[in-house]
Tab-separated table of C-alpha atoms and ligand atoms in Angstrom:
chain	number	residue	atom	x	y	z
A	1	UNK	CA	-20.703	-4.511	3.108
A	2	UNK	CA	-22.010	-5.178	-0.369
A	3	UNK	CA	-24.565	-1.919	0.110
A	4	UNK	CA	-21.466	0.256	0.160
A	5	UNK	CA	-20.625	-0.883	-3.076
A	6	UNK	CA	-21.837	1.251	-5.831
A	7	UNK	CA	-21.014	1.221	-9.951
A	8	UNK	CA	-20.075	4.498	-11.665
A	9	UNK	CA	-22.108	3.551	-14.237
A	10	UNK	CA	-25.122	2.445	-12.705
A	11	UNK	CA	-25.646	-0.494	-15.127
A	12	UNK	CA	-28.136	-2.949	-13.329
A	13	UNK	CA	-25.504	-5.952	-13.600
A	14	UNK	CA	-23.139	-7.510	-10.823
A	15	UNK	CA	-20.261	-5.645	-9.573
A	16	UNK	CA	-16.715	-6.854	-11.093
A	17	UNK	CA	-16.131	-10.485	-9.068
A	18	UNK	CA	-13.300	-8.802	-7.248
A	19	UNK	CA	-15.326	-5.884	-5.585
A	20	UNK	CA	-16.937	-7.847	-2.743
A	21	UNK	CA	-13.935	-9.519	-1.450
A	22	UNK	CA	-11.743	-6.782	-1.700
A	23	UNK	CA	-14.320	-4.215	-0.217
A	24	UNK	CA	-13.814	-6.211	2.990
A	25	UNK	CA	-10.185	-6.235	3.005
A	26	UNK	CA	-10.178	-2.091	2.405
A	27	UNK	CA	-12.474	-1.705	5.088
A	28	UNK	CA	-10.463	-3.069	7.538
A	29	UNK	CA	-7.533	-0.644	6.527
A	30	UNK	CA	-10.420	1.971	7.045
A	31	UNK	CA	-10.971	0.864	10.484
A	32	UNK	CA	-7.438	0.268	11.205
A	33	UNK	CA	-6.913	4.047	10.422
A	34	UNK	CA	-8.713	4.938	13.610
A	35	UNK	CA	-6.143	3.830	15.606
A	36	UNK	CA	-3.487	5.584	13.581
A	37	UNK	CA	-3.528	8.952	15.911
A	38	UNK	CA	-4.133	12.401	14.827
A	39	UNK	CA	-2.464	11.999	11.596
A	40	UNK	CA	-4.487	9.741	9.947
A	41	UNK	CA	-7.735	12.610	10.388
A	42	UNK	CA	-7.249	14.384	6.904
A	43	UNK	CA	-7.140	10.563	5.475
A	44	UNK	CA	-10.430	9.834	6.972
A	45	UNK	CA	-12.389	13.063	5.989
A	46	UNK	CA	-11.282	12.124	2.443
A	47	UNK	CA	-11.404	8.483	2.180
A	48	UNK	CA	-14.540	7.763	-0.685
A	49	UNK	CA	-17.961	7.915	1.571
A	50	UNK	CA	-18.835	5.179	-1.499
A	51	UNK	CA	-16.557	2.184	-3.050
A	52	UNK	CA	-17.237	2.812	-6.471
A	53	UNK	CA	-15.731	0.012	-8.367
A	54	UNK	CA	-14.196	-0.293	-11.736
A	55	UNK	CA	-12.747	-3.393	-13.282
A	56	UNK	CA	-9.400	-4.718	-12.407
A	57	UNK	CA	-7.209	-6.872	-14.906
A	58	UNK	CA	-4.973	-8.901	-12.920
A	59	UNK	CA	-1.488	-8.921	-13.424
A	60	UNK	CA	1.374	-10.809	-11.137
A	61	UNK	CA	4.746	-10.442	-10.479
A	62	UNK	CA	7.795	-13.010	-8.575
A	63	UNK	CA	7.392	-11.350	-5.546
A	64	UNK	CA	3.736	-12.331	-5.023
A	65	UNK	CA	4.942	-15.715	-4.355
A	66	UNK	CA	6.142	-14.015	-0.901
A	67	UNK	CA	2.884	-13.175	0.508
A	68	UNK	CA	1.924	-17.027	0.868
A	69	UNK	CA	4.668	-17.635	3.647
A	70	UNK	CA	4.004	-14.013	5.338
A	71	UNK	CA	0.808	-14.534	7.588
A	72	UNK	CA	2.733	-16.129	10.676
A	73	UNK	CA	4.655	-12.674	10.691
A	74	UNK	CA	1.451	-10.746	10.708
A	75	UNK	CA	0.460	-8.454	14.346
A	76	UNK	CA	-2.817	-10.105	16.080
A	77	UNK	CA	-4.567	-6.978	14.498
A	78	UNK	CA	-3.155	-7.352	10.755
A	79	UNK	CA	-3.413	-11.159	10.157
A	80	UNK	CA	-6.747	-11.146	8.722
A	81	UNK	CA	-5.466	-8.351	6.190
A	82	UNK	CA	-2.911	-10.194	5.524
A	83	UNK	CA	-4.256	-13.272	5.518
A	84	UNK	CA	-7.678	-11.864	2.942
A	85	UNK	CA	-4.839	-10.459	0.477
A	86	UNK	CA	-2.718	-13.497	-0.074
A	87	UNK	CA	-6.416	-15.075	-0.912
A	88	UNK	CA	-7.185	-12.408	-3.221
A	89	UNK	CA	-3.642	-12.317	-4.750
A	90	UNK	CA	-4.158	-14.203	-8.067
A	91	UNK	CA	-7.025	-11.450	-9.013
A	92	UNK	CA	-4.776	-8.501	-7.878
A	93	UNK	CA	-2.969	-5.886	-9.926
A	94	UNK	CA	0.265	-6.250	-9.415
A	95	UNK	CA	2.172	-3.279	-10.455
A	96	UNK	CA	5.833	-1.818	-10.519
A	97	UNK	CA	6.711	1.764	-10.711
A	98	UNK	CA	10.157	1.388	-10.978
A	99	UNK	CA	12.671	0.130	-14.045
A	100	UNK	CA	16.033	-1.759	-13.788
A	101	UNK	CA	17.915	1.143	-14.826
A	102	UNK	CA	16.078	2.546	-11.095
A	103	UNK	CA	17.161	-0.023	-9.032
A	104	UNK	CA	18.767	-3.024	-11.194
A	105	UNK	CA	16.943	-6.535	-11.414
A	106	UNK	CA	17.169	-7.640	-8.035
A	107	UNK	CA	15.008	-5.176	-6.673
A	108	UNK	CA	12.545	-5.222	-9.275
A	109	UNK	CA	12.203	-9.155	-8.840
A	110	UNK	CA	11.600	-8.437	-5.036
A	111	UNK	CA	9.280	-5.030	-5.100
A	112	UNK	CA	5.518	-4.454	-6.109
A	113	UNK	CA	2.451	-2.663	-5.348
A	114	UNK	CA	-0.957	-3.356	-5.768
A	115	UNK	CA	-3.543	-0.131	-5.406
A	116	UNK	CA	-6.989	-1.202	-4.541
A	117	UNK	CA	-8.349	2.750	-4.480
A	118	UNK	CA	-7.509	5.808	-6.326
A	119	UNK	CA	-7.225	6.661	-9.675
A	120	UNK	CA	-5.708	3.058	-10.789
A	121	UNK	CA	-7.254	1.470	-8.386
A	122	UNK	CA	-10.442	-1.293	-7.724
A	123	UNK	CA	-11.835	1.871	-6.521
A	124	UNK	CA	-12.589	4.937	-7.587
A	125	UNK	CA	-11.195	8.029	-5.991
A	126	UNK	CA	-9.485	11.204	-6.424
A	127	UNK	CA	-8.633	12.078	-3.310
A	128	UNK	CA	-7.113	9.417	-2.160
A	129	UNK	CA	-4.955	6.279	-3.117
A	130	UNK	CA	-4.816	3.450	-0.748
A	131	UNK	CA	-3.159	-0.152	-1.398
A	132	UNK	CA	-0.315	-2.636	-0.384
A	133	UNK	CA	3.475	-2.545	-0.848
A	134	UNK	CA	5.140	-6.072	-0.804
A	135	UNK	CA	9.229	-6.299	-0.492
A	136	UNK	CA	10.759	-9.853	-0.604
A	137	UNK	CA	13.520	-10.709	2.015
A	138	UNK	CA	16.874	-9.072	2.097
A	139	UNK	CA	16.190	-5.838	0.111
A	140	UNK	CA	16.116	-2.442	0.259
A	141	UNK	CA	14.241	-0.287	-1.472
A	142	UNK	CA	15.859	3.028	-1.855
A	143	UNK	CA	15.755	6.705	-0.897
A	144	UNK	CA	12.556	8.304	-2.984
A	145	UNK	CA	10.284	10.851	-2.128
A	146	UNK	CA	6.587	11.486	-2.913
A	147	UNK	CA	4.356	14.718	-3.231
A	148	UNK	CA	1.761	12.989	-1.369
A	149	UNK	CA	1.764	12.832	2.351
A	150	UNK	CA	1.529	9.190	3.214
A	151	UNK	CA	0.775	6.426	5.921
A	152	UNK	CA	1.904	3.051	5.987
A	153	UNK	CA	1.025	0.321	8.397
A	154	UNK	CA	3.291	-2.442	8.104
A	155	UNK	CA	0.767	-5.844	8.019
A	156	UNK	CA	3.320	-8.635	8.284
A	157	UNK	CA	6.993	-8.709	8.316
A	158	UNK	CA	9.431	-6.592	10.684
A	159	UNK	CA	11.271	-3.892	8.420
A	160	UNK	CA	13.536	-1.103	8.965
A	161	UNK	CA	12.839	2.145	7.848
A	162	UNK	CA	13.946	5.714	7.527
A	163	UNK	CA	12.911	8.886	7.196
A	164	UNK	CA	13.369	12.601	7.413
A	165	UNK	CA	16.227	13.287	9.830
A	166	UNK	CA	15.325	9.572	11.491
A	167	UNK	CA	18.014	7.235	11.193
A	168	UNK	CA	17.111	3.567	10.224
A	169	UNK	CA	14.538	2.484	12.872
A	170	UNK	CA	12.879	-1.518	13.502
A	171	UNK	CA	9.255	-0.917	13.134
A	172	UNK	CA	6.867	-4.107	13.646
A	173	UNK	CA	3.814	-4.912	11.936
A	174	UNK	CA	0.766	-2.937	12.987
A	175	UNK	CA	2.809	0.057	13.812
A	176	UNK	CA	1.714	3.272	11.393
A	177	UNK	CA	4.156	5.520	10.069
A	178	UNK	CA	3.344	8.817	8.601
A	179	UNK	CA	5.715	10.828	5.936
A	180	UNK	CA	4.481	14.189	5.322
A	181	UNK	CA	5.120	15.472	1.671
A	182	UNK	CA	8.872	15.526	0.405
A	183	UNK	CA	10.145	13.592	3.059
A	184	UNK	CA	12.794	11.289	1.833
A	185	UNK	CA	12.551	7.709	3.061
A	186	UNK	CA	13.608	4.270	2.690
A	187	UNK	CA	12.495	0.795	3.529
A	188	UNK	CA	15.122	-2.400	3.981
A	189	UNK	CA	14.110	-5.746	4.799
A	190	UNK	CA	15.755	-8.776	6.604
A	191	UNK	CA	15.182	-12.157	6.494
A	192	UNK	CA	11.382	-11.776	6.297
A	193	UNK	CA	8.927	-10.120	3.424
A	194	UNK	CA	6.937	-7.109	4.235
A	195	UNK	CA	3.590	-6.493	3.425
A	196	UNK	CA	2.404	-3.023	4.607
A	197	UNK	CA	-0.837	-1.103	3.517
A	198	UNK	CA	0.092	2.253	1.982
A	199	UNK	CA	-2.651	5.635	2.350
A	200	UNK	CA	-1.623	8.383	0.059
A	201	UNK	CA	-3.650	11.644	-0.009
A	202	UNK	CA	-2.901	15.653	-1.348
A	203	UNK	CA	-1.240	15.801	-4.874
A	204	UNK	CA	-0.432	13.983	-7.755
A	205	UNK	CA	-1.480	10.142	-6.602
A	206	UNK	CA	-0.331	8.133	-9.578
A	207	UNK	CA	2.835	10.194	-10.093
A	208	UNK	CA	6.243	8.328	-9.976
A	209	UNK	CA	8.428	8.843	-6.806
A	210	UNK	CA	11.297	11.426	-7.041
A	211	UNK	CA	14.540	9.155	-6.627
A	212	UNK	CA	16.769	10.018	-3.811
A	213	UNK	CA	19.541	7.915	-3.742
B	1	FE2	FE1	6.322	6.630	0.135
């Protein structure tokens, strides 16, 4: 694994402490993309052919503390994602792209994302963003939309989601789901937290989701 890692600025020292572990963890979602079906081609012809890494300052938020209770609610073929994140949590970058005035205080105490490739990201890319949503129990996170066309593979956690002219549907961990570009969807939880690996690829990767609701 650690020959695939490369640094952008070829400086002879040791790649950021992060890279190694988490170089693992996103090639797993790389090899779980193989089994995503014919929609997941375009995001393998453009996922980086090198993990370039850059540093990563890590930042938390409350609903980390989920992911520590979610591995008994992973699929047989997510739990060692799921299990290798809430390890690597504490170095993570925990971000939010919404505000309270978005979707009030509740949700934001209950929603993050981290992005481990893209133009944020641990990794370097431009083509494509890849990373992890996490949703605490009991919330929904509301009608948005996105330029880029998107795959998610719930890792641990049953969730309902909708999209396009689909009605709310129970999808279990290690089931993909793919939203082409502009389709308007939304996720709601139950009693458990969801972790599920988002790819992103076409368009503007770090822009803001267009609010539906
Ligand atoms: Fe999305």
């Amino acid at each position: 694994m650690s020959k695939s890692l490369a640094r952008d600025d070829q400086q002879p020292s040791a790649p950021p402490p992060l890279a190694e572990p988490l170089a693992r963890v996103v090639n797993i979602v790389r090899e779980l993309l193989e089994t995503a079906g014919a929609e997941a081609e375009a995001f393998i012809r453009e996922w980086p052919k090198a993990l370039i890494a850059r540093p990563v300052v890590a930042r938390s938020l409350p609903v980390v503390a989920s992911l520590q209770g979610l591995p008994p609610y992973a699929a047989p073929g997510t739990r060692a994602l799921v299990e290798a994140t809430a390890a690597l949590a504490g170095e993570l970058d925990w971000r939010q792209t919404y505000t309270v005035a978005d979707f009030g205080r509740r949700f934001l105490d209950n929603y993050g994302w981290s992005e481990w490739i893209g133009e944020r990201g641990a990794f370097v890319s431009d083509k494509i963003a890849c990373g992890v949503l996490l949703l605490g129990p009991d919330t929904e996170y509301p009608a948005h939309s996105h330029e880029a066309e998107e795959l998610y593979l719930p890792l641990a956690g049953r969730a309902w989601w909708r999209a396009g002219e689909y009605d709310w549907r129970l999808r279990e961990a290690g089931e993909w789901i793919h939203h082409p570009a502009w389709a308007i969807h939304s996720t709601r939880t139950g009693a458990e937290p969801l972790l599920a690996a988002y790819v992103w690829r076409a368009g503007d990767l770090s822009a803001k989701s267009r609010i539906e609701s």
